[in-house]
Structure formats: structure tokens, C-alpha cells
PDB file of C-alpha atoms in Angstrom:
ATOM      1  CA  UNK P   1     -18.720 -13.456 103.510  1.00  0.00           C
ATOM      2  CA  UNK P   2     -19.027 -17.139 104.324  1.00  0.00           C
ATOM      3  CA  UNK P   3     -21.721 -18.832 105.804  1.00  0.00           C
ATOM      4  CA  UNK P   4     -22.278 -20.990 108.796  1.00  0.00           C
ATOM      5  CA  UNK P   5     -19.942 -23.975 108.075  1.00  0.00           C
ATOM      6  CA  UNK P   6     -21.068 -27.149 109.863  1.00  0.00           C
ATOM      7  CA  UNK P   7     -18.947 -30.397 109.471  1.00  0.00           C
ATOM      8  CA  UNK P   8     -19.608 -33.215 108.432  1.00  0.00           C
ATOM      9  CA  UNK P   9     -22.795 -32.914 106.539  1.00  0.00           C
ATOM     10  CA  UNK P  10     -23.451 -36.473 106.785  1.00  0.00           C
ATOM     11  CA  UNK P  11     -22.957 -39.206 109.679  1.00  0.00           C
ATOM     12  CA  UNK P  12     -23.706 -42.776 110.183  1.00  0.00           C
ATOM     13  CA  UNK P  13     -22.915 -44.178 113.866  1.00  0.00           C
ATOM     14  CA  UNK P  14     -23.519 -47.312 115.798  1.00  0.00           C
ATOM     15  CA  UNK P  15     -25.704 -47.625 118.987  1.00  0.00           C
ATOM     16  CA  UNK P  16     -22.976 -46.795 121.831  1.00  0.00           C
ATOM     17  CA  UNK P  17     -20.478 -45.054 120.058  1.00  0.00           C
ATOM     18  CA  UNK P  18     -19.843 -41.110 120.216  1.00  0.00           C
ATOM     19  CA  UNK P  19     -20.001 -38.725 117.898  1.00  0.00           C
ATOM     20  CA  UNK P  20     -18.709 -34.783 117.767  1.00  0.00           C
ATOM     21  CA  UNK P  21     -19.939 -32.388 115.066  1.00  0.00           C
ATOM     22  CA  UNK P  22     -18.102 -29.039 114.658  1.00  0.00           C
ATOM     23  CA  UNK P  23     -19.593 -25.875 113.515  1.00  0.00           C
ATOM     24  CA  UNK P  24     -17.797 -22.588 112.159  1.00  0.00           C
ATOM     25  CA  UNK P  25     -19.204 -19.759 112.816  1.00  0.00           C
ATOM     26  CA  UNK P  26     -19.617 -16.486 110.191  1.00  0.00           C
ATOM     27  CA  UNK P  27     -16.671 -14.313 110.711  1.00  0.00           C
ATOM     28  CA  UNK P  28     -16.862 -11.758 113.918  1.00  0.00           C
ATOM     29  CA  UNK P  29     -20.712 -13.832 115.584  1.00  0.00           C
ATOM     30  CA  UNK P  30     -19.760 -14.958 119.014  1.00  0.00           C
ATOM     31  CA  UNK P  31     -22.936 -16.381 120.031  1.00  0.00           C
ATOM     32  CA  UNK P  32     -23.490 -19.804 118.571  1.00  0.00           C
ATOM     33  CA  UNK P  33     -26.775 -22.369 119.020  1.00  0.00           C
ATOM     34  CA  UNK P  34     -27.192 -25.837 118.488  1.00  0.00           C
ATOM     35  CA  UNK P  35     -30.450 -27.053 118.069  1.00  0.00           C
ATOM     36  CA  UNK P  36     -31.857 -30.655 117.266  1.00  0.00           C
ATOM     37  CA  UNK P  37     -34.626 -31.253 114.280  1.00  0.00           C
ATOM     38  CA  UNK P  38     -36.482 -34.812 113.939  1.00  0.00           C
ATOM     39  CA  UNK P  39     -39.591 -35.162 112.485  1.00  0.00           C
ATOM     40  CA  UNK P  40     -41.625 -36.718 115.353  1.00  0.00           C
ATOM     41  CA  UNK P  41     -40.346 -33.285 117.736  1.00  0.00           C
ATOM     42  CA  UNK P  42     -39.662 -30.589 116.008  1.00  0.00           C
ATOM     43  CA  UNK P  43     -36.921 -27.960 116.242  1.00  0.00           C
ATOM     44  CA  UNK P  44     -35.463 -28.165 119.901  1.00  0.00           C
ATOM     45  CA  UNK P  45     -32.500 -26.204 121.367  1.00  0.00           C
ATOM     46  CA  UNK P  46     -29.759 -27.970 122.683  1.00  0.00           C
ATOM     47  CA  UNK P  47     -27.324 -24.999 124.088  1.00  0.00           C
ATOM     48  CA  UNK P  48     -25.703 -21.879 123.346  1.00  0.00           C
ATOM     49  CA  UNK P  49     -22.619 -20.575 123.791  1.00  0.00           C
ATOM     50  CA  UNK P  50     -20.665 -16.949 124.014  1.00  0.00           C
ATOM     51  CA  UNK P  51     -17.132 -16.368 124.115  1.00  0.00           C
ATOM     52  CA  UNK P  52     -16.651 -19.497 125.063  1.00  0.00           C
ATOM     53  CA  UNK P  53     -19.166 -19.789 127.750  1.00  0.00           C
ATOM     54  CA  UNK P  54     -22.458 -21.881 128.050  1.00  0.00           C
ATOM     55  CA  UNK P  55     -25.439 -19.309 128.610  1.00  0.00           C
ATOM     56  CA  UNK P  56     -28.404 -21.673 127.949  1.00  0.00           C
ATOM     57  CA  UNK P  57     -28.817 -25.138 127.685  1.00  0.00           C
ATOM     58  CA  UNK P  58     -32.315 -27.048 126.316  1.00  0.00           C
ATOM     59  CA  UNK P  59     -33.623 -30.145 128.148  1.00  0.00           C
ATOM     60  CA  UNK P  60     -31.701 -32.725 126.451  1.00  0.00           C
ATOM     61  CA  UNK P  61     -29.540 -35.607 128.915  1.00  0.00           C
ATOM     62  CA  UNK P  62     -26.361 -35.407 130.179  1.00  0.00           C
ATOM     63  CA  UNK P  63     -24.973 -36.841 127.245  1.00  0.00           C
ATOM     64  CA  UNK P  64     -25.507 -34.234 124.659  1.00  0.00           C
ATOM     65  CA  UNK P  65     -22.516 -31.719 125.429  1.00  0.00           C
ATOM     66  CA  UNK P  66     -20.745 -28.859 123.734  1.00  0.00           C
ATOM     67  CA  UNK P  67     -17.978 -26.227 123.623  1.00  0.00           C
ATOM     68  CA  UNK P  68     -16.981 -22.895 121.886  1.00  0.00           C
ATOM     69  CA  UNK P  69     -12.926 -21.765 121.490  1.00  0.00           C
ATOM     70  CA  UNK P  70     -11.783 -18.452 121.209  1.00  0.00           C
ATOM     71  CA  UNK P  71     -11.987 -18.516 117.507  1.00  0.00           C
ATOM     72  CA  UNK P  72     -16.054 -19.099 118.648  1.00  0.00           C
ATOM     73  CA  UNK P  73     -15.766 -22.350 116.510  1.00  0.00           C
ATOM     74  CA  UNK P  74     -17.873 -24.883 118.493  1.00  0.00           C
ATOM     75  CA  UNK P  75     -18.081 -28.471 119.175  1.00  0.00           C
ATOM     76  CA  UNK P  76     -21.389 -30.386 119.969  1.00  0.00           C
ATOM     77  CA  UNK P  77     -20.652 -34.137 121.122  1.00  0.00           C
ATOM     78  CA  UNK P  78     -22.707 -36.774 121.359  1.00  0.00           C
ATOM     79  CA  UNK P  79     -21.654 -39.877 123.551  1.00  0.00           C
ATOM     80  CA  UNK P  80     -23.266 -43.429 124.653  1.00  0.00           C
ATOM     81  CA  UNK P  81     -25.225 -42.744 121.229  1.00  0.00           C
ATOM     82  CA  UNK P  82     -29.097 -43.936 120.629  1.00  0.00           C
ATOM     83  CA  UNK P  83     -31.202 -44.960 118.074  1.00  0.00           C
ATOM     84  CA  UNK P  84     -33.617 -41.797 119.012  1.00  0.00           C
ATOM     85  CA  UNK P  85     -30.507 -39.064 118.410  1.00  0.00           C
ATOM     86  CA  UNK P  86     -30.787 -39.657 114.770  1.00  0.00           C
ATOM     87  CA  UNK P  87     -31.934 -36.293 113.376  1.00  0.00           C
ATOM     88  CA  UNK P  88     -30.626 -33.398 111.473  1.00  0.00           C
ATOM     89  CA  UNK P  89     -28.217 -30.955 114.179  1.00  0.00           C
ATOM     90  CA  UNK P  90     -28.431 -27.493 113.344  1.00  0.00           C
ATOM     91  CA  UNK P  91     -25.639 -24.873 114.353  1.00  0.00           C
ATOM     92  CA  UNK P  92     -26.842 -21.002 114.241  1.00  0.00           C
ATOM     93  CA  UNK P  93     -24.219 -17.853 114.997  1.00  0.00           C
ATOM     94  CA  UNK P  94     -25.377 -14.362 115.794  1.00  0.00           C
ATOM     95  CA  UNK P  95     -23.210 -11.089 115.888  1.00  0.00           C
ATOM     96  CA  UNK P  96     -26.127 -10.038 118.643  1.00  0.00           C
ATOM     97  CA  UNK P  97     -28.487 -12.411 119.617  1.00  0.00           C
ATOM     98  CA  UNK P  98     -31.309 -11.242 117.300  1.00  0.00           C
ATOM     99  CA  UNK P  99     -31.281 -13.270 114.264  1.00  0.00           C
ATOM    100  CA  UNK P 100     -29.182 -16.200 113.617  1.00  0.00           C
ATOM    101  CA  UNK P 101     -27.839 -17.383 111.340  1.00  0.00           C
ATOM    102  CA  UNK P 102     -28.198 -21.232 110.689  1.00  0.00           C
ATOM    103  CA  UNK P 103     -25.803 -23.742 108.494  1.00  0.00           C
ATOM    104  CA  UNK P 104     -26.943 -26.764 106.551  1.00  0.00           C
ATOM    105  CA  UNK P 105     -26.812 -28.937 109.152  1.00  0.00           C
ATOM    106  CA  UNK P 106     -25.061 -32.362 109.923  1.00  0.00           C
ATOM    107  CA  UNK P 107     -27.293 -35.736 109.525  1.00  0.00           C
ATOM    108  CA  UNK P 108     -26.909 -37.811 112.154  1.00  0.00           C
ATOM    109  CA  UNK P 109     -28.110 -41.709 111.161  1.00  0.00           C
ATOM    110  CA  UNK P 110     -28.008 -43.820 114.076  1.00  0.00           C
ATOM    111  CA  UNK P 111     -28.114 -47.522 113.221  1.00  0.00           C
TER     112      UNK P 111
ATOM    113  CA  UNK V   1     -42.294 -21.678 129.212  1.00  0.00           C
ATOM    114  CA  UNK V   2     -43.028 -20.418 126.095  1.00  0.00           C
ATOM    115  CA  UNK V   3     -44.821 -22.018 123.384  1.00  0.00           C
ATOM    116  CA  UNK V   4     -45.483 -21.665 119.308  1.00  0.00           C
ATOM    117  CA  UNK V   5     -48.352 -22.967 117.259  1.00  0.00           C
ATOM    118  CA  UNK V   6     -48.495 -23.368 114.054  1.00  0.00           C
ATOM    119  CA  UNK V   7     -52.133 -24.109 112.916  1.00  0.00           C
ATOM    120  CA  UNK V   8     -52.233 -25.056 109.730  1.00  0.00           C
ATOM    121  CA  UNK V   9     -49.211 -28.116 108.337  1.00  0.00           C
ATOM    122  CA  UNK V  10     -49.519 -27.559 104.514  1.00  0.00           C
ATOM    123  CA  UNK V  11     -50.709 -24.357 102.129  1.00  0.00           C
ATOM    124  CA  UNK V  12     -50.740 -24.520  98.400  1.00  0.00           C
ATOM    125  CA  UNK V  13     -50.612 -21.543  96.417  1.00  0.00           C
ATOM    126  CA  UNK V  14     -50.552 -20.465  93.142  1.00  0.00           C
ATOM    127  CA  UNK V  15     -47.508 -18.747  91.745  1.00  0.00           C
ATOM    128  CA  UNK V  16     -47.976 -14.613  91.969  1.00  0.00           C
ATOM    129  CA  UNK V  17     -50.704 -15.157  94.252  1.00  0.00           C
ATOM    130  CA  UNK V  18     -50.559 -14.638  97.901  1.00  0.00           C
ATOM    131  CA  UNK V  19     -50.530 -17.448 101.082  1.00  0.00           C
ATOM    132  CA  UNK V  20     -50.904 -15.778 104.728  1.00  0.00           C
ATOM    133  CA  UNK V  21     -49.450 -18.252 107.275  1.00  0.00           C
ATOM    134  CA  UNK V  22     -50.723 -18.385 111.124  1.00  0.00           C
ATOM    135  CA  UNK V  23     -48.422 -17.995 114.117  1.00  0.00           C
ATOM    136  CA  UNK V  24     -49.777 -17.843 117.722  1.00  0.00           C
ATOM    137  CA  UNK V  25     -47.707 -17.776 120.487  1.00  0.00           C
ATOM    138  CA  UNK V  26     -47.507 -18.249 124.289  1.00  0.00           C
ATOM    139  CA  UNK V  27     -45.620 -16.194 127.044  1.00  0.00           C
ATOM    140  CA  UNK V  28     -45.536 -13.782 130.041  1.00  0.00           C
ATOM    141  CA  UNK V  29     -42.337 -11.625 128.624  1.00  0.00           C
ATOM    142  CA  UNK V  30     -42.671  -8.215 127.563  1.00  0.00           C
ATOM    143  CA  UNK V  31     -39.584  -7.993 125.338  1.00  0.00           C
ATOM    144  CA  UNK V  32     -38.972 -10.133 122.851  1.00  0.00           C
ATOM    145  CA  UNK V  33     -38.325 -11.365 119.081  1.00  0.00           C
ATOM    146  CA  UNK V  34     -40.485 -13.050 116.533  1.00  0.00           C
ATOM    147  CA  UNK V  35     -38.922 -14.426 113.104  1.00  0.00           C
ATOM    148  CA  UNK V  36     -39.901 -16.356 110.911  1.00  0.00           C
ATOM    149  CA  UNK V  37     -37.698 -18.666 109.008  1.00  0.00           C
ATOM    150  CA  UNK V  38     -38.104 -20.944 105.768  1.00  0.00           C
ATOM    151  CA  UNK V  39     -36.460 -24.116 105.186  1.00  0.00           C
ATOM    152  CA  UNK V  40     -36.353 -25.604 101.523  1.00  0.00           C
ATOM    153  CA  UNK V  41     -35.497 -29.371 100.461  1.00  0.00           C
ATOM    154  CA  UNK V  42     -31.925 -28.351 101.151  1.00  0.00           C
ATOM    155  CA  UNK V  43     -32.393 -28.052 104.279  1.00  0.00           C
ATOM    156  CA  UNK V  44     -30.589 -24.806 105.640  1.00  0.00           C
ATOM    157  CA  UNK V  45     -32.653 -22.685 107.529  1.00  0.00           C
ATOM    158  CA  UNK V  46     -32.865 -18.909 106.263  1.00  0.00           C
ATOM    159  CA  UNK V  47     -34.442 -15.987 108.202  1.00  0.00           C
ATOM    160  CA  UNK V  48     -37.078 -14.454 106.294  1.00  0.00           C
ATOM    161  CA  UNK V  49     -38.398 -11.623 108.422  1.00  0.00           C
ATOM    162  CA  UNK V  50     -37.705 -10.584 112.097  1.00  0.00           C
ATOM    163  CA  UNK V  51     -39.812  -8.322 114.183  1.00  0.00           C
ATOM    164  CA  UNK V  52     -39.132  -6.663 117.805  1.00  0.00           C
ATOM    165  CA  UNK V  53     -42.152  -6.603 119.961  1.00  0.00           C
ATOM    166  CA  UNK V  54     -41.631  -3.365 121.353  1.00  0.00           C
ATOM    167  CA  UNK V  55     -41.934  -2.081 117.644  1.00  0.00           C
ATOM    168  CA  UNK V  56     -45.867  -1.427 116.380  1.00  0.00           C
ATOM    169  CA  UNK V  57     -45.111  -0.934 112.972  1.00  0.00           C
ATOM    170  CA  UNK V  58     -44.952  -3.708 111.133  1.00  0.00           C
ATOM    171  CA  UNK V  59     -41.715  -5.676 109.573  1.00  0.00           C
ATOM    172  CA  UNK V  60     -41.329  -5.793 105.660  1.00  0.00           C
ATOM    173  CA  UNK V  61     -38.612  -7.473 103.890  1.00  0.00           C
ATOM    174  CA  UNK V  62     -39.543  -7.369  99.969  1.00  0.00           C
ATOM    175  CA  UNK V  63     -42.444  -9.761  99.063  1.00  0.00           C
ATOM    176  CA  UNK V  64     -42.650 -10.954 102.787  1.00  0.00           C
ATOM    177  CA  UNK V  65     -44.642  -9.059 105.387  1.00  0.00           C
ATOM    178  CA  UNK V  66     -46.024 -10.168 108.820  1.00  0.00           C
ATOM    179  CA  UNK V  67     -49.152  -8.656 110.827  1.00  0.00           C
ATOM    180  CA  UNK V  68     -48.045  -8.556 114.582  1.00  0.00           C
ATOM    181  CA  UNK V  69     -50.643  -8.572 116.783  1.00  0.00           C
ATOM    182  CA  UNK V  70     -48.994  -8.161 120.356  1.00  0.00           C
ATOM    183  CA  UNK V  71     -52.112  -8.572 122.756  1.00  0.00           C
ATOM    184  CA  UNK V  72     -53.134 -11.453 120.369  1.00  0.00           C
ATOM    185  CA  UNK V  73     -50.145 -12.734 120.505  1.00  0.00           C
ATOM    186  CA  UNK V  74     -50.525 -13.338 116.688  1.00  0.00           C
ATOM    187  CA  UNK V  75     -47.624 -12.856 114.055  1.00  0.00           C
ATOM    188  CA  UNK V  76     -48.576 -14.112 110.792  1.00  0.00           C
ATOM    189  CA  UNK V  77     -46.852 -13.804 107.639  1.00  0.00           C
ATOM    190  CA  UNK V  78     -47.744 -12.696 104.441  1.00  0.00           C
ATOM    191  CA  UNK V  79     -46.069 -13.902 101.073  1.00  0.00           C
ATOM    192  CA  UNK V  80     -46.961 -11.591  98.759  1.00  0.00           C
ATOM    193  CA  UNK V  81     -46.485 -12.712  94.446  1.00  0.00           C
ATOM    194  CA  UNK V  82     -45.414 -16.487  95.167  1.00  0.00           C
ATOM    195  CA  UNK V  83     -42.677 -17.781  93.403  1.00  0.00           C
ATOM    196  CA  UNK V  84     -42.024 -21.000  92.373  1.00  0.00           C
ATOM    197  CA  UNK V  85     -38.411 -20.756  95.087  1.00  0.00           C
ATOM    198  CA  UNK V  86     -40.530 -20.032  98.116  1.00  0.00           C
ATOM    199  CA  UNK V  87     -41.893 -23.339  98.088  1.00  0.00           C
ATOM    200  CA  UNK V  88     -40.285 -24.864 101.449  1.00  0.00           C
ATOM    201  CA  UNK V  89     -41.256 -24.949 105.219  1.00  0.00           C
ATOM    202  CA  UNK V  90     -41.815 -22.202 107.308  1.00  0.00           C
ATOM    203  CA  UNK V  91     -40.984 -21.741 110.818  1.00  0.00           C
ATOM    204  CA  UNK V  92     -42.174 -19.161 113.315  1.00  0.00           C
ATOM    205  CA  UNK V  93     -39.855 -18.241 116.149  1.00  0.00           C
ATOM    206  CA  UNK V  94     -39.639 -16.841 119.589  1.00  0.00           C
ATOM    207  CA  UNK V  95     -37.156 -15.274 121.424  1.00  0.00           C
ATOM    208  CA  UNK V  96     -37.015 -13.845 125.135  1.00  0.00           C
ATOM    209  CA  UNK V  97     -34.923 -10.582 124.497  1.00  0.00           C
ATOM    210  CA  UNK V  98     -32.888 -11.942 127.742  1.00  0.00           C
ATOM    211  CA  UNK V  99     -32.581 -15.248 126.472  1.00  0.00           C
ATOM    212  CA  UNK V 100     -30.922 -16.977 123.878  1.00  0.00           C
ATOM    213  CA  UNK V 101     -33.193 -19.683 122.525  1.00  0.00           C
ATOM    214  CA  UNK V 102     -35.520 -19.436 120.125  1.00  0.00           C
ATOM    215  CA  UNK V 103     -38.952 -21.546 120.409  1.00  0.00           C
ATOM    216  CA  UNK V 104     -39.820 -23.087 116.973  1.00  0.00           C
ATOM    217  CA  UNK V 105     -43.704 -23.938 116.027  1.00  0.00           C
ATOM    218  CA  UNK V 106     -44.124 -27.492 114.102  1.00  0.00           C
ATOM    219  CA  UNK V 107     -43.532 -25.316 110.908  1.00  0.00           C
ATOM    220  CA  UNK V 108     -46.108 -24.749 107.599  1.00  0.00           C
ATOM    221  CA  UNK V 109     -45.131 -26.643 104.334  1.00  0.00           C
ATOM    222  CA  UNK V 110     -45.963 -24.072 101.727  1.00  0.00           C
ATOM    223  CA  UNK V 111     -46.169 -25.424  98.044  1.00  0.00           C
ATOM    224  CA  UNK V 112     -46.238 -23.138  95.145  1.00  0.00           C
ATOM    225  CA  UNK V 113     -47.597 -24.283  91.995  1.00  0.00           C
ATOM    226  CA  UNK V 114     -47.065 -23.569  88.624  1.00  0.00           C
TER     227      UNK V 114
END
């Protein structure tokens, strides 16, 4: 059974630009998380989405957005990017909501 | 809001011995999840235990064992025989059971040494 498949693993954007990371779910989990990890705060939750529809959503700005399709695939994008979004974006899918599952992440460098 | 603490940034062990790792936590919910979850060098985060809080007894899952203390609001975890591939971060979690976001603490580095 496959894993959480987040794409790319690795990503190096300019100040300003946008970015969108994509996430695959495992087979047949409808709920999927995004959360943010830097060193300086931590783990922090971004949103989370079932069957396509936003249920929670962390205190990040305006910018930080997201989607799920039918397939549950999601989308997390980024736009008018910053220095301080640099950090490692973690996508986690749960048949239930107890227990997620988390991929290996996507790198986000910011220069 | 609820919160997770962490006390204690770095353990060392030695291997087949055993490291107990602190979690405190903060909140007014009755129902809800704890987990912790380990993160190694390559990065992916993998659950390692999960306990409901309306459940007493407590969660076991091989060499990994937690001591849930509700009205402390304590859930340590115990890592019974270290091995050398348990050396990684450790993350304790909380979940509302009528929420979808889990609250991470700052996470333990746990090294295991030869």
C-alpha cells in the first residue's frame, strides 16, 4: 500500500514568486493536513481538508491556501512568497481522523 | 487553546536500555487523542503510539509504551530495549476528538548509542 506521496521533495523560490506543492494521499483517507515545520516554531497546522472541503484552518495569512479534489489529492499554494516561509511542509491523510499519516515532506528554500 | 510541552530537548541512551520521555499537556476537552510520533534524519514523520483519553488502560505498541495520566494531564513514553534505529525526534501530539488538528510539543531528540 503506498504511502503519503508529497511532490516535489525539494524547492528553491525567489522572494515574490508563488509556489504550489501537491500531496497524494494513501489510497481510500479523505481527510488530509498540511502542517508547516521550521526550526525557530515548531510543527504548526496550516489546514485540513475532507472530501474536498476545508474543516480547519491554522493561523497562518491569507496567503497560504489549499484545496482537495475528489480523488482527495490536495494542493497547498503559497503566493507573494517570503523569506520566513522557508521550512519543511508536511502533508498527513487519515481514513478517520485518529492517526495520520504523514509523507516526507517538501523543502521549501526561500532565497 | 491547547498547548504541548515537551520538557526535556535531548536524551541519550544506551542501546537495550530504556529512555522515558515527558509530555504535559494543556486543555479544557474531555475527549481527545494523544500520539506520539518520531521523526528520524529522513525526515518523515511516523506514528509510534496513539492513545484515546477516554481509555484507562494504557497503549502498547511493541517496545513502545506510554503512562497516561489524564488528571495530570501527563502522557509520557516509554522506549523499552533501545535500538540503534530509534535514534530520531520525538513528538507528542494532541488532538480534540471534534477537531482535526493536532498540537505538536517542540519535540525530544533521542540519541542511542552504541
Amino acid at each position: 500500500k503506498a504511502g503519503v506521496t508529497q511532490t516535489p521533495r525539494y524547492l528553491i523560490k525567489t522572494r515574490g514568486q508563488q509556489v504550489t506543492l501537491s500531496c497524494s494521499p494513501i489510497s481510500g483517507h479523505r481527510s488530509v493536513s498540511w502542517y508547516q515545520q521550521t526550526p525557530g516554531q515548531g510543527l504548526q497546522f496550516l489546514f485540513e481538508y475532507f472530501s474536498e472541503t476545508q474543516r480547519n484552518k491554522g493561523n497562518f495569512p491569507g496567503r497560504f491556501s489549499g484545496r482537495q479534489f475528489s480523488n482527495s489529492r490536495s494542493e497547498m499554494n503559497v503566493s507573494t512568497l517570503e523569506l520566513g516561509d522557508s521550512a519543511l511542509y508536511l502533508c498527513a491523510s487519515s481514513p478517520d481522523n485518529y492517526g495520520y499519516t504523514f509523507g516526507s515532506g517538501t523543502r521549501l528554500t526561500v532565497v | 487553546a491547547q498547548t504541548v510541552t515537551q520538557s526535556q530537548p535531548e536524551m541519550s541512551v544506551q542501546e537495550a536500555e530504556t529512555v522515558t520521555l515527558s509530555c504535559t499537556y494543556d486543555t479544557s476537552e474531555n475527549n481527545y487523542y494523544l500520539f506520539w510520533y518520531k521523526q528520524p534524519p529522513s525526515r518523515q514523520m511516523i506514528l509510534v503510539i496513539r492513545q484515546e483519553a477516554y481509555k484507562q488502560q494504557n497503549a502498547t505498541e511493541n517496545r513502545f509504551s506510554v503512562n497516561f495520566q489524564k488528571a495530570a494531564k501527563s502522557f509520557s513514553l516509554k522506549i523499552s530495549d533501545s535500538q540503534l534505529g530509534d535514534t530520531a525526534m520525538y513528538f507528542c501530539a494532541f488532538m480534540p476528538s471534534n477537531d482535526y488538528k493536532l498540537s505538536f510539543g517542540a519535540g525530544t531528540t533521542v540519541t542511542v548509542r552504541a
